[in-house]
Short mmCIF file of C-alpha atoms in Angstrom, two decimals:
data_model
loop_
_atom_site.label_atom_id
_atom_site.label_comp_id
_atom_site.label_asym_id
_atom_site.label_seq_id
_atom_site.Cartn_x
_atom_site.Cartn_y
_atom_site.Cartn_z
CA MET A 1 0.00 0.00 0.00
CA ASN A 2 1.50 3.34 -1.04
CA LYS A 3 1.58 6.41 1.16
CA SER A 4 -1.34 8.08 -0.62
CA THR A 5 -3.54 5.00 -0.15
CA GLU A 6 -2.56 4.76 3.52
CA THR A 7 -3.49 8.42 4.05
CA SER A 8 -6.83 7.93 2.31
CA SER A 9 -7.55 4.82 4.38
CA PHE A 10 -6.71 6.67 7.59
CA LYS A 11 -9.05 9.55 6.70
CA GLU A 12 -11.84 7.09 5.97
CA ARG A 13 -11.37 5.50 9.39
CA LEU A 14 -11.61 8.93 11.01
CA THR A 15 -14.88 9.80 9.32
CA ALA A 16 -16.62 6.43 8.90
CA ASN A 17 -19.58 6.24 11.23
CA VAL A 18 -18.87 9.75 12.52
CA GLY A 19 -21.46 12.26 11.40
CA GLN A 20 -24.84 13.85 11.82
CA PHE A 21 -27.71 11.53 10.99
CA ASP A 22 -31.25 10.75 12.09
CA LEU A 23 -31.25 9.20 15.57
CA SER A 24 -34.73 7.74 15.31
CA GLY A 25 -34.84 4.27 16.81
CA LYS A 26 -31.31 4.47 18.26
CA THR A 27 -30.21 4.56 21.88
CA LEU A 28 -28.19 7.75 22.31
CA LEU A 29 -25.29 7.42 24.75
CA ILE A 30 -24.51 10.74 26.43
CA PRO A 31 -21.32 11.21 28.49
CA ASP A 32 -21.89 12.47 32.01
CA MET A 33 -20.45 15.97 32.38
CA ALA A 34 -22.53 18.32 34.53
CA PRO A 35 -24.76 16.06 36.70
CA PHE A 36 -27.87 18.20 36.22
CA GLY A 37 -27.11 19.37 32.68
CA SER A 38 -26.38 15.96 31.16
CA ARG A 39 -29.48 14.34 32.62
CA LEU A 40 -31.80 17.16 31.58
CA LEU A 41 -30.33 17.11 28.05
CA ALA A 42 -31.03 13.38 27.89
CA ALA A 43 -34.60 14.06 29.05
CA GLY A 44 -34.93 16.60 26.23
CA PHE A 45 -33.93 13.97 23.67
CA ARG A 46 -36.41 11.50 25.17
CA ALA A 47 -39.15 14.11 24.90
CA TYR A 48 -38.73 13.94 21.12
CA GLY A 49 -38.56 10.19 20.78
CA VAL A 50 -34.83 9.47 21.16
CA PRO A 51 -34.17 6.95 23.98
CA ALA A 52 -31.15 8.77 25.40
CA LYS A 53 -29.29 7.74 28.52
CA VAL A 54 -26.41 9.23 30.47
CA MET A 55 -23.63 6.70 30.86
CA GLU A 56 -22.08 5.84 34.20
CA THR A 57 -18.94 7.90 34.54
CA TYR A 58 -15.35 7.46 35.73
CA THR A 59 -15.64 3.71 36.37
CA GLY A 60 -13.98 3.05 33.01
CA LEU A 61 -11.10 5.50 33.43
CA ALA A 62 -8.50 2.71 33.32
CA LEU A 63 -9.84 1.73 29.88
CA GLY A 64 -9.68 5.32 28.70
CA LYS A 65 -6.06 5.59 29.75
CA GLU A 66 -5.16 2.21 28.30
CA TYR A 67 -6.22 3.26 24.80
CA THR A 68 -4.74 6.76 24.81
CA SER A 69 -1.16 7.99 24.88
CA GLY A 70 -1.40 10.50 27.72
CA LYS A 71 -0.93 13.44 25.36
CA GLU A 72 -4.70 13.90 25.07
CA CYS A 73 -6.44 16.20 27.52
CA PHE A 74 -8.01 14.45 30.48
CA PRO A 75 -11.72 14.70 29.46
CA CYS A 76 -10.87 12.72 26.33
CA GLN A 77 -9.64 9.84 28.47
CA VAL A 78 -12.62 10.02 30.83
CA THR A 79 -15.28 10.05 28.12
CA LEU A 80 -13.53 7.32 26.11
CA GLY A 81 -13.41 5.16 29.22
CA ASP A 82 -17.10 5.82 29.86
CA VAL A 83 -18.25 4.62 26.45
CA LEU A 84 -15.95 1.58 26.37
CA HIS A 85 -17.07 0.55 29.85
CA PHE A 86 -20.74 0.99 28.95
CA LEU A 87 -20.52 -0.96 25.70
CA GLN A 88 -18.58 -3.81 27.25
CA ASN A 89 -21.15 -4.07 30.05
CA GLU A 90 -23.98 -4.02 27.50
CA LYS A 91 -22.31 -6.78 25.50
CA ASP A 92 -21.86 -8.89 28.64
CA ARG A 93 -25.44 -8.24 29.73
CA LEU A 94 -27.14 -8.95 26.38
CA GLY A 95 -24.84 -11.64 25.03
CA ASN A 96 -25.78 -12.64 21.50
CA ALA A 97 -28.64 -10.12 21.53
CA PHE A 98 -26.13 -7.23 21.62
CA ASN A 99 -26.36 -5.22 18.39
CA PRO A 100 -23.89 -2.31 18.05
CA GLU A 101 -26.07 -0.69 15.40
CA ASN A 102 -28.69 0.03 18.07
CA TYR A 103 -26.38 2.56 19.77
CA VAL A 104 -25.12 6.00 18.86
CA TYR A 105 -22.42 7.69 20.92
CA PHE A 106 -22.94 11.44 21.37
CA MET A 107 -19.72 13.46 21.37
CA PRO A 108 -20.08 17.15 20.41
CA GLU A 109 -17.18 19.03 18.86
CA ALA A 110 -15.80 22.54 18.56
CA ASP A 111 -13.87 24.24 15.80
CA GLY A 112 -10.67 26.11 16.55
CA PRO A 113 -7.38 25.06 18.14
CA CYS A 114 -8.75 23.14 21.14
CA ARG A 115 -8.12 19.37 21.13
CA PHE A 116 -11.80 18.84 21.96
CA GLY A 117 -12.56 19.16 18.25
CA MET A 118 -10.80 15.83 17.65
CA TYR A 119 -12.28 13.75 20.48
CA ASN A 120 -14.86 12.01 18.32
CA LYS A 121 -12.23 11.20 15.68
CA LEU A 122 -9.90 9.59 18.20
CA HIS A 123 -12.80 7.77 19.85
CA ARG A 124 -13.72 6.40 16.43
CA LEU A 125 -10.22 4.99 15.95
CA VAL A 126 -10.34 3.34 19.38
CA LEU A 127 -13.82 1.86 18.94
CA ASP A 128 -12.64 0.39 15.64
CA LYS A 129 -10.03 -1.61 17.56
CA PHE A 130 -12.95 -3.67 18.88
CA PRO A 131 -14.67 -5.59 16.04
CA GLU A 132 -17.85 -5.79 18.11
CA PHE A 133 -18.00 -1.97 18.41
CA GLU A 134 -17.11 -0.96 14.85
CA ASN A 135 -20.74 -0.33 13.99
CA VAL A 136 -21.44 1.89 16.99
CA ALA A 137 -21.91 5.24 15.25
CA ILE A 138 -20.73 8.55 16.68
CA THR A 139 -22.79 11.70 16.23
CA TYR A 140 -22.19 15.27 17.26
CA LEU A 141 -23.42 18.82 17.42
CA SER A 142 -20.87 21.47 16.54
CA THR A 143 -20.03 25.04 17.50
CA ALA A 144 -19.42 25.72 13.79
CA ASP A 145 -23.19 26.06 13.18
CA GLY A 146 -24.23 27.01 16.71
CA TYR A 147 -25.21 23.44 17.69
CA GLN A 148 -27.88 23.08 15.04
CA SER A 149 -29.78 19.81 15.44
CA SER A 150 -31.47 19.65 12.02
CA MET A 151 -29.34 16.70 10.88
CA ILE A 152 -29.94 14.43 13.87
CA LEU A 153 -33.70 14.82 14.27
CA PRO A 154 -36.58 14.98 11.79
CA PRO A 155 -37.24 18.56 10.59
CA GLU A 156 -40.55 18.83 12.45
CA LYS A 157 -38.79 17.99 15.75
CA SER A 158 -35.37 19.59 15.35
CA LYS A 159 -36.27 23.22 16.01
CA LEU A 160 -38.52 22.35 18.93
CA PHE A 161 -35.85 20.12 20.49
CA ARG A 162 -33.21 22.82 20.19
CA ARG A 163 -35.40 25.30 22.08
CA LEU A 164 -36.22 22.77 24.77
CA ALA A 165 -32.56 21.76 25.09
CA TYR A 166 -31.55 25.37 25.67
CA VAL A 167 -34.22 25.93 28.33
CA ALA A 168 -33.26 22.62 29.99
CA THR A 169 -29.63 23.75 30.07
CA ILE A 170 -30.51 27.03 31.79
CA ILE A 171 -32.74 25.18 34.26
CA ALA A 172 -29.77 22.94 35.05
CA ASP A 173 -27.65 26.06 35.65
CA VAL A 174 -30.22 27.47 38.07
CA MET A 175 -30.48 24.15 39.92
CA ASP A 176 -26.68 24.08 40.22
CA ARG A 177 -26.61 27.62 41.58
CA THR A 178 -29.37 26.80 44.01
CA VAL A 179 -27.26 23.95 45.40
CA TRP A 180 -24.17 26.16 45.71
CA ARG A 181 -26.15 28.89 47.48
CA VAL A 182 -27.95 26.56 49.91
CA ARG A 183 -25.48 23.76 50.70
CA PRO A 184 -22.84 25.82 52.58
CA TYR A 185 -25.61 26.97 54.96
CA GLU A 186 -27.80 23.86 55.22
CA LYS A 187 -29.33 23.02 58.58
CA VAL A 188 -28.80 19.28 58.17
CA PRO A 189 -25.59 18.11 56.45
CA GLY A 190 -26.37 16.26 53.22
CA SER A 191 -29.96 17.46 53.02
CA THR A 192 -29.36 19.69 49.98
CA ASP A 193 -27.89 16.95 47.80
CA GLU A 194 -30.58 14.49 48.87
CA PHE A 195 -33.38 16.95 48.08
CA MET A 196 -31.91 18.07 44.75
CA GLU A 197 -31.45 14.49 43.54
CA GLN A 198 -35.19 13.97 43.94
CA ALA A 199 -35.88 17.39 42.40
CA LEU A 200 -33.80 16.39 39.39
CA ILE A 201 -35.96 13.31 38.86
CA ARG A 202 -39.08 15.51 39.00
CA MET A 203 -37.60 17.90 36.44
CA GLU A 204 -36.55 15.05 34.13
CA ARG A 205 -40.11 13.74 34.10
CA ALA A 206 -41.51 17.20 33.45
CA ILE A 207 -39.16 17.74 30.49
CA GLU A 208 -39.96 14.31 29.04
CA GLY A 209 -43.67 15.14 29.21
CA ILE A 210 -43.47 18.54 27.55
CA ALA A 211 -42.74 17.33 23.98
CA GLU A 212 -44.57 19.25 21.27
CA THR A 213 -46.70 21.24 23.71
CA ARG A 214 -43.75 23.59 24.35
CA ASN A 215 -45.42 24.49 27.63
CA PHE A 216 -42.33 25.92 29.31
CA LYS A 217 -44.51 27.48 31.98
CA THR A 218 -44.87 23.99 33.47
CA LEU A 219 -41.09 23.75 33.81
CA TYR A 220 -40.84 27.28 35.19
CA SER A 221 -43.49 26.56 37.81
CA LEU A 222 -41.74 23.38 38.91
CA LEU A 223 -38.37 25.16 39.08
CA SER A 224 -39.87 27.91 41.23
CA GLU A 225 -41.28 25.27 43.56
CA ILE A 226 -37.93 23.46 43.78
CA VAL A 227 -35.97 26.62 44.62
CA ALA A 228 -38.51 27.66 47.25
CA GLU A 229 -38.32 24.24 48.89
CA ALA A 230 -34.51 24.24 48.76
CA LYS A 231 -34.36 27.58 50.54
CA GLU A 232 -36.11 26.01 53.54
CA LEU A 233 -33.03 23.81 54.02
CA MET A 234 -30.89 26.88 54.80
CA ASP A 235 -30.01 28.28 58.18
CA THR A 236 -30.38 31.95 57.32
CA ASN A 237 -28.67 32.99 60.56
CA LYS A 238 -25.31 31.69 59.41
CA PRO A 239 -22.96 34.48 58.26
CA ARG A 240 -22.10 34.72 54.58
CA LYS A 241 -18.92 32.87 53.66
CA PRO A 242 -16.17 33.98 51.23
CA ARG A 243 -17.47 33.73 47.68
CA ILE A 244 -15.27 31.85 45.22
CA GLY A 245 -15.72 32.03 41.43
CA ILE A 246 -14.66 29.10 39.25
CA ILE A 247 -13.61 29.46 35.63
CA GLY A 248 -11.84 27.09 33.27
CA GLU A 249 -12.39 24.25 30.82
CA ILE A 250 -16.07 23.36 30.68
CA TYR A 251 -15.79 19.59 31.24
CA LEU A 252 -13.31 19.66 34.12
CA ARG A 253 -15.02 22.46 36.00
CA THR A 254 -18.45 20.77 35.80
CA HIS A 255 -17.52 17.08 36.21
CA PRO A 256 -17.16 16.41 39.96
CA ARG A 257 -15.29 13.11 39.63
CA SER A 258 -12.67 14.55 37.28
CA ASN A 259 -12.01 17.63 39.42
CA GLN A 260 -12.01 15.54 42.61
CA ASP A 261 -15.10 17.36 43.91
CA ILE A 262 -13.33 20.68 44.15
CA ILE A 263 -16.57 22.58 44.84
CA LYS A 264 -17.33 20.47 47.90
CA GLU A 265 -13.67 20.71 48.92
CA ILE A 266 -13.85 24.51 48.85
CA GLU A 267 -17.15 24.42 50.75
CA ALA A 268 -15.59 22.13 53.38
CA ASN A 269 -12.88 24.76 53.86
CA GLY A 270 -15.40 27.54 54.46
CA GLY A 271 -16.29 28.85 51.02
CA GLU A 272 -19.37 29.46 48.89
CA VAL A 273 -18.78 28.63 45.23
CA VAL A 274 -20.19 29.80 41.91
CA ASP A 275 -19.04 27.87 38.85
CA ALA A 276 -19.21 29.26 35.32
CA SER A 277 -22.44 28.02 33.74
CA LEU A 278 -23.25 25.76 30.80
CA GLY A 279 -25.45 28.50 29.36
CA GLU A 280 -22.49 30.88 29.31
CA TRP A 281 -20.73 28.64 26.80
CA ILE A 282 -23.78 28.27 24.54
CA ASN A 283 -24.36 32.03 24.59
CA PHE A 284 -20.67 32.55 23.80
CA VAL A 285 -20.93 30.27 20.75
CA THR A 286 -23.90 32.27 19.42
CA TYR A 287 -22.14 35.56 20.16
CA SER A 288 -18.99 34.34 18.40
CA ASN A 289 -20.99 33.30 15.33
CA LEU A 290 -22.48 36.81 15.24
CA ARG A 291 -19.00 38.34 15.30
CA GLU A 292 -17.84 35.97 12.55
CA THR A 293 -20.82 36.94 10.40
CA ARG A 294 -20.06 40.62 10.91
CA ARG A 295 -16.48 40.00 9.80
CA SER A 296 -17.69 38.13 6.70
CA TRP A 297 -19.93 41.04 5.78
CA VAL A 298 -17.04 43.51 6.03
CA ASN A 299 -14.81 41.30 3.86
CA SER A 300 -17.56 40.94 1.27
CA TRP A 301 -18.06 44.71 1.23
CA LYS A 302 -14.35 45.28 0.70
CA ASN A 303 -14.37 42.80 -2.20
CA LEU A 304 -17.62 44.21 -3.65
CA ASP A 305 -19.17 40.76 -3.23
CA ILE A 306 -22.91 41.56 -3.25
CA SER A 307 -23.94 37.93 -2.90
CA GLY A 308 -21.62 37.47 0.07
CA MET A 309 -22.97 40.64 1.70
CA PHE A 310 -26.54 39.40 1.28
CA ASP A 311 -25.69 35.98 2.75
CA ALA A 312 -23.82 37.54 5.69
CA SER A 313 -26.70 39.95 6.36
CA ARG A 314 -29.17 37.07 6.53
CA LYS A 315 -26.92 35.14 8.92
CA TRP A 316 -26.38 38.26 11.00
CA ILE A 317 -30.13 38.73 11.44
CA ASP A 318 -30.52 35.05 12.37
CA SER A 319 -27.75 35.31 14.98
CA LYS A 320 -29.21 38.50 16.47
CA ILE A 321 -32.61 36.83 16.78
CA GLU A 322 -30.97 33.79 18.37
CA ILE A 323 -29.13 35.91 20.93
CA GLN A 324 -32.28 37.79 21.89
CA TYR A 325 -34.20 34.50 22.17
CA GLN A 326 -31.53 33.03 24.45
CA LEU A 327 -31.46 36.10 26.68
CA TRP A 328 -35.26 36.11 26.87
CA ARG A 329 -35.43 32.45 27.88
CA GLN A 330 -32.51 32.81 30.28
CA ASN A 331 -34.17 35.73 32.05
CA GLN A 332 -37.43 33.79 32.29
CA VAL A 333 -35.71 30.84 33.97
CA TYR A 334 -33.56 32.86 36.39
CA SER A 335 -36.53 34.99 37.43
CA GLN A 336 -38.16 31.86 38.88
CA ALA A 337 -35.25 31.48 41.29
CA PHE A 338 -34.88 35.17 42.10
CA LYS A 339 -38.41 35.15 43.53
CA HIS A 340 -37.18 32.95 46.38
CA LEU A 341 -33.39 32.97 46.59
CA ASP A 342 -30.53 35.35 45.82
CA ILE A 343 -28.56 32.98 43.59
CA GLN A 344 -25.81 34.44 41.43
CA GLY A 345 -27.02 35.66 38.03
CA ASP A 346 -25.24 34.63 34.86
CA HIS A 347 -22.65 36.65 32.99
CA SER A 348 -23.50 38.68 29.90
CA ILE A 349 -21.14 37.67 27.09
CA SER A 350 -20.91 41.21 25.74
CA LEU A 351 -19.93 42.37 29.23
CA LEU A 352 -17.24 39.69 29.46
CA GLU A 353 -15.80 40.99 26.20
CA GLU A 354 -15.70 44.48 27.70
CA ARG A 355 -13.74 43.12 30.65
CA LEU A 356 -10.95 42.21 28.24
CA ASP A 357 -10.13 45.93 28.10
CA LYS A 358 -10.60 46.58 24.38
CA ASP A 359 -8.54 43.50 23.39
CA ARG A 360 -5.58 44.46 25.55
CA LEU A 361 -5.80 41.19 27.50
CA PHE A 362 -7.29 38.83 24.91
CA ASN A 363 -9.52 38.83 21.85
CA PHE A 364 -12.74 36.98 21.15
CA ASP A 365 -11.49 36.37 17.61
CA ILE A 366 -8.98 33.90 19.04
CA GLY A 367 -11.87 31.91 20.45
CA THR A 368 -11.67 29.04 22.97
CA GLU A 369 -12.80 29.24 26.57
CA ALA A 370 -9.90 31.55 27.37
CA ALA A 371 -12.03 34.46 26.13
CA ILE A 372 -14.86 33.97 28.60
CA SER A 373 -12.66 32.59 31.38
CA ILE A 374 -10.48 35.71 31.52
CA GLY A 375 -13.51 37.97 31.22
CA GLY A 376 -15.41 35.84 33.74
CA ALA A 377 -12.63 36.05 36.31
CA LEU A 378 -12.52 39.84 36.03
CA GLU A 379 -16.30 39.98 36.32
CA TYR A 380 -16.09 37.96 39.54
CA VAL A 381 -13.64 40.56 40.84
CA HIS A 382 -16.01 43.34 39.80
CA GLU A 383 -18.82 41.57 41.69
CA ASN A 384 -16.65 41.51 44.84
CA PHE A 385 -15.95 37.79 44.93
CA HIS A 386 -13.17 36.88 47.33
CA GLY A 387 -11.18 34.49 45.16
CA VAL A 388 -10.94 32.87 41.72
CA VAL A 389 -10.09 29.23 40.84
CA ASN A 390 -9.07 28.14 37.35
CA VAL A 391 -10.01 24.45 36.85
CA PHE A 392 -8.60 22.74 33.76
CA PRO A 393 -7.04 19.60 32.27
CA PHE A 394 -3.28 19.39 32.69
CA THR A 395 -1.59 21.02 29.63
CA CYS A 396 -4.87 22.63 28.41
CA MET A 397 -3.73 25.44 26.09
CA PRO A 398 -6.62 27.92 26.62
CA SER A 399 -6.44 27.53 30.40
CA VAL A 400 -2.67 27.96 30.46
CA ILE A 401 -3.22 31.21 28.56
CA CYS A 402 -5.77 32.22 31.21
CA SER A 403 -3.31 31.46 33.97
CA SER A 404 -0.51 33.46 32.37
CA ILE A 405 -2.78 36.51 32.12
CA LEU A 406 -4.80 36.23 35.32
CA LYS A 407 -2.19 35.17 37.85
CA PRO A 408 -0.10 38.39 37.74
CA MET A 409 -3.16 40.60 37.21
CA LEU A 410 -5.12 39.24 40.19
CA LEU A 411 -1.98 39.27 42.33
CA GLU A 412 -1.71 42.99 41.60
CA LYS A 413 -5.39 43.41 42.55
CA LYS A 414 -4.78 41.37 45.74
CA VAL A 415 -7.39 38.81 44.71
CA PRO A 416 -6.56 35.21 45.74
CA TYR A 417 -6.10 33.01 42.67
CA LEU A 418 -5.59 29.25 42.38
CA ASP A 419 -4.71 27.10 39.37
CA ALA A 420 -6.28 23.62 39.65
CA PRO A 421 -5.04 21.35 36.83
CA TYR A 422 -6.15 17.70 36.75
CA ASP A 423 -5.01 14.55 34.96
CA GLY A 424 -6.54 11.86 37.17
CA SER A 425 -3.65 11.65 39.60
CA ILE A 426 -3.89 12.66 43.25
CA GLN A 427 -1.92 15.81 43.95
CA PRO A 428 -0.20 15.49 47.34
CA ASN A 429 -0.32 19.22 48.10
CA ARG A 430 -3.87 19.83 46.87
CA ASP A 431 -5.45 20.08 50.33
CA ILE A 432 -2.76 22.48 51.50
CA ALA A 433 -3.17 24.65 48.40
CA ILE A 434 -6.95 24.88 48.87
CA ARG A 435 -6.68 25.62 52.58
CA THR A 436 -4.10 28.34 51.94
CA PHE A 437 -6.24 29.80 49.17
CA MET A 438 -9.33 29.82 51.39
CA TYR A 439 -7.42 31.52 54.21
CA GLN A 440 -6.46 34.28 51.76
CA ALA A 441 -10.08 34.54 50.55
CA ALA A 442 -11.31 34.85 54.15
CA GLN A 443 -8.80 37.64 54.76
CA ARG A 444 -10.05 39.45 51.65
CA GLN A 445 -13.64 39.11 52.88
CA LEU A 446 -12.58 40.51 56.26
CA ARG A 447 -10.95 43.53 54.62
CA HIS A 448 -14.11 44.15 52.59
CA SER A 449 -16.30 43.98 55.69
CA LYS A 450 -14.12 46.53 57.49
CA GLN A 451 -14.28 48.87 54.51
CA ASP A 452 -18.07 48.60 54.46
#
């Protein structure tokens, strides 16, 4: 086989059974990332006829590491281990009845320099090492088109699913923020997690039942009820603790097993945490697509390309409508919580761009999570948080950029800052680093209280 044939064969392996296709009749396997977000997304798929399930996570990590080189970022190893572990268990459970064509593995992708854009390609190569898993297809949604779902669901369901999925994501964000606001002050240890696990089941059922009715008011009403009930778990006489803002890579910062439960660790050391939301990333993708469309229009105008200008104008209008729709839905969801509890609101993407100081610190054109992580950290400072933690996979390029910019800047502002990289190993000084960081955050809170 000559070199050209080998290259062609390799490309075919990368793309075979990796694509966007109708999921009807398939079991969709969703990696667990954010505990609330992943399960509510799966419920959204089930509402439109796709039997989706969130796979058990982290139990297959040894498999994920066995079939990777160690140069991949950590979430790649975790998610690969999850799907291999699930499929092997299914094969053992079903025996001869196991049919790989009944399953589709869901692994979204992003364009740009981040390695995340290649996860599903690498996972394809690994699955192909197992003859029994070669026909397990991989599907994705992509940032390139703003996570359009028109290729994976029938046209009459696609648009409705996308709207429900967005609302479900924001509901998951609010449920997360309810936990983080209540748990540090709960009357009975463990009561918040126990209550919210049951609340999550109630919300899953509500989302599954909404389907084509699009009756979001049902979901809003249930969310309002959940937040009100969660508030009753708080001891409101307890003094407010130092507030810690988390930024970083979206998988690591939202996946408790991968980040070794850093939120609970900070809470155990006297903090109250707010993690960057899932909705922030989706809004950032839409905002970035709007900026890209604006740039395309300018280039077409410079080249006197009338057709290009018309196409860019149409896309610009679509993106503006999408942004306004997202903000409208986001405000609707958060308002249900604000009626009962002072959870932290979400960041405006345009405001985060302003925090970058007219591109002096970074530029949204570069993309990646570095853009909103740097802006998000500075917004936390503006909102008088008492410390910032950057959670990321070891060697993650965007997060290393964040660290190089934020560490000296926040030091100058006297804001405690902590880098928290993870690769699955146990860091011997992790507890000491968090305790030291929380001591510094408590001192900052004390200084603020004296100034007030």
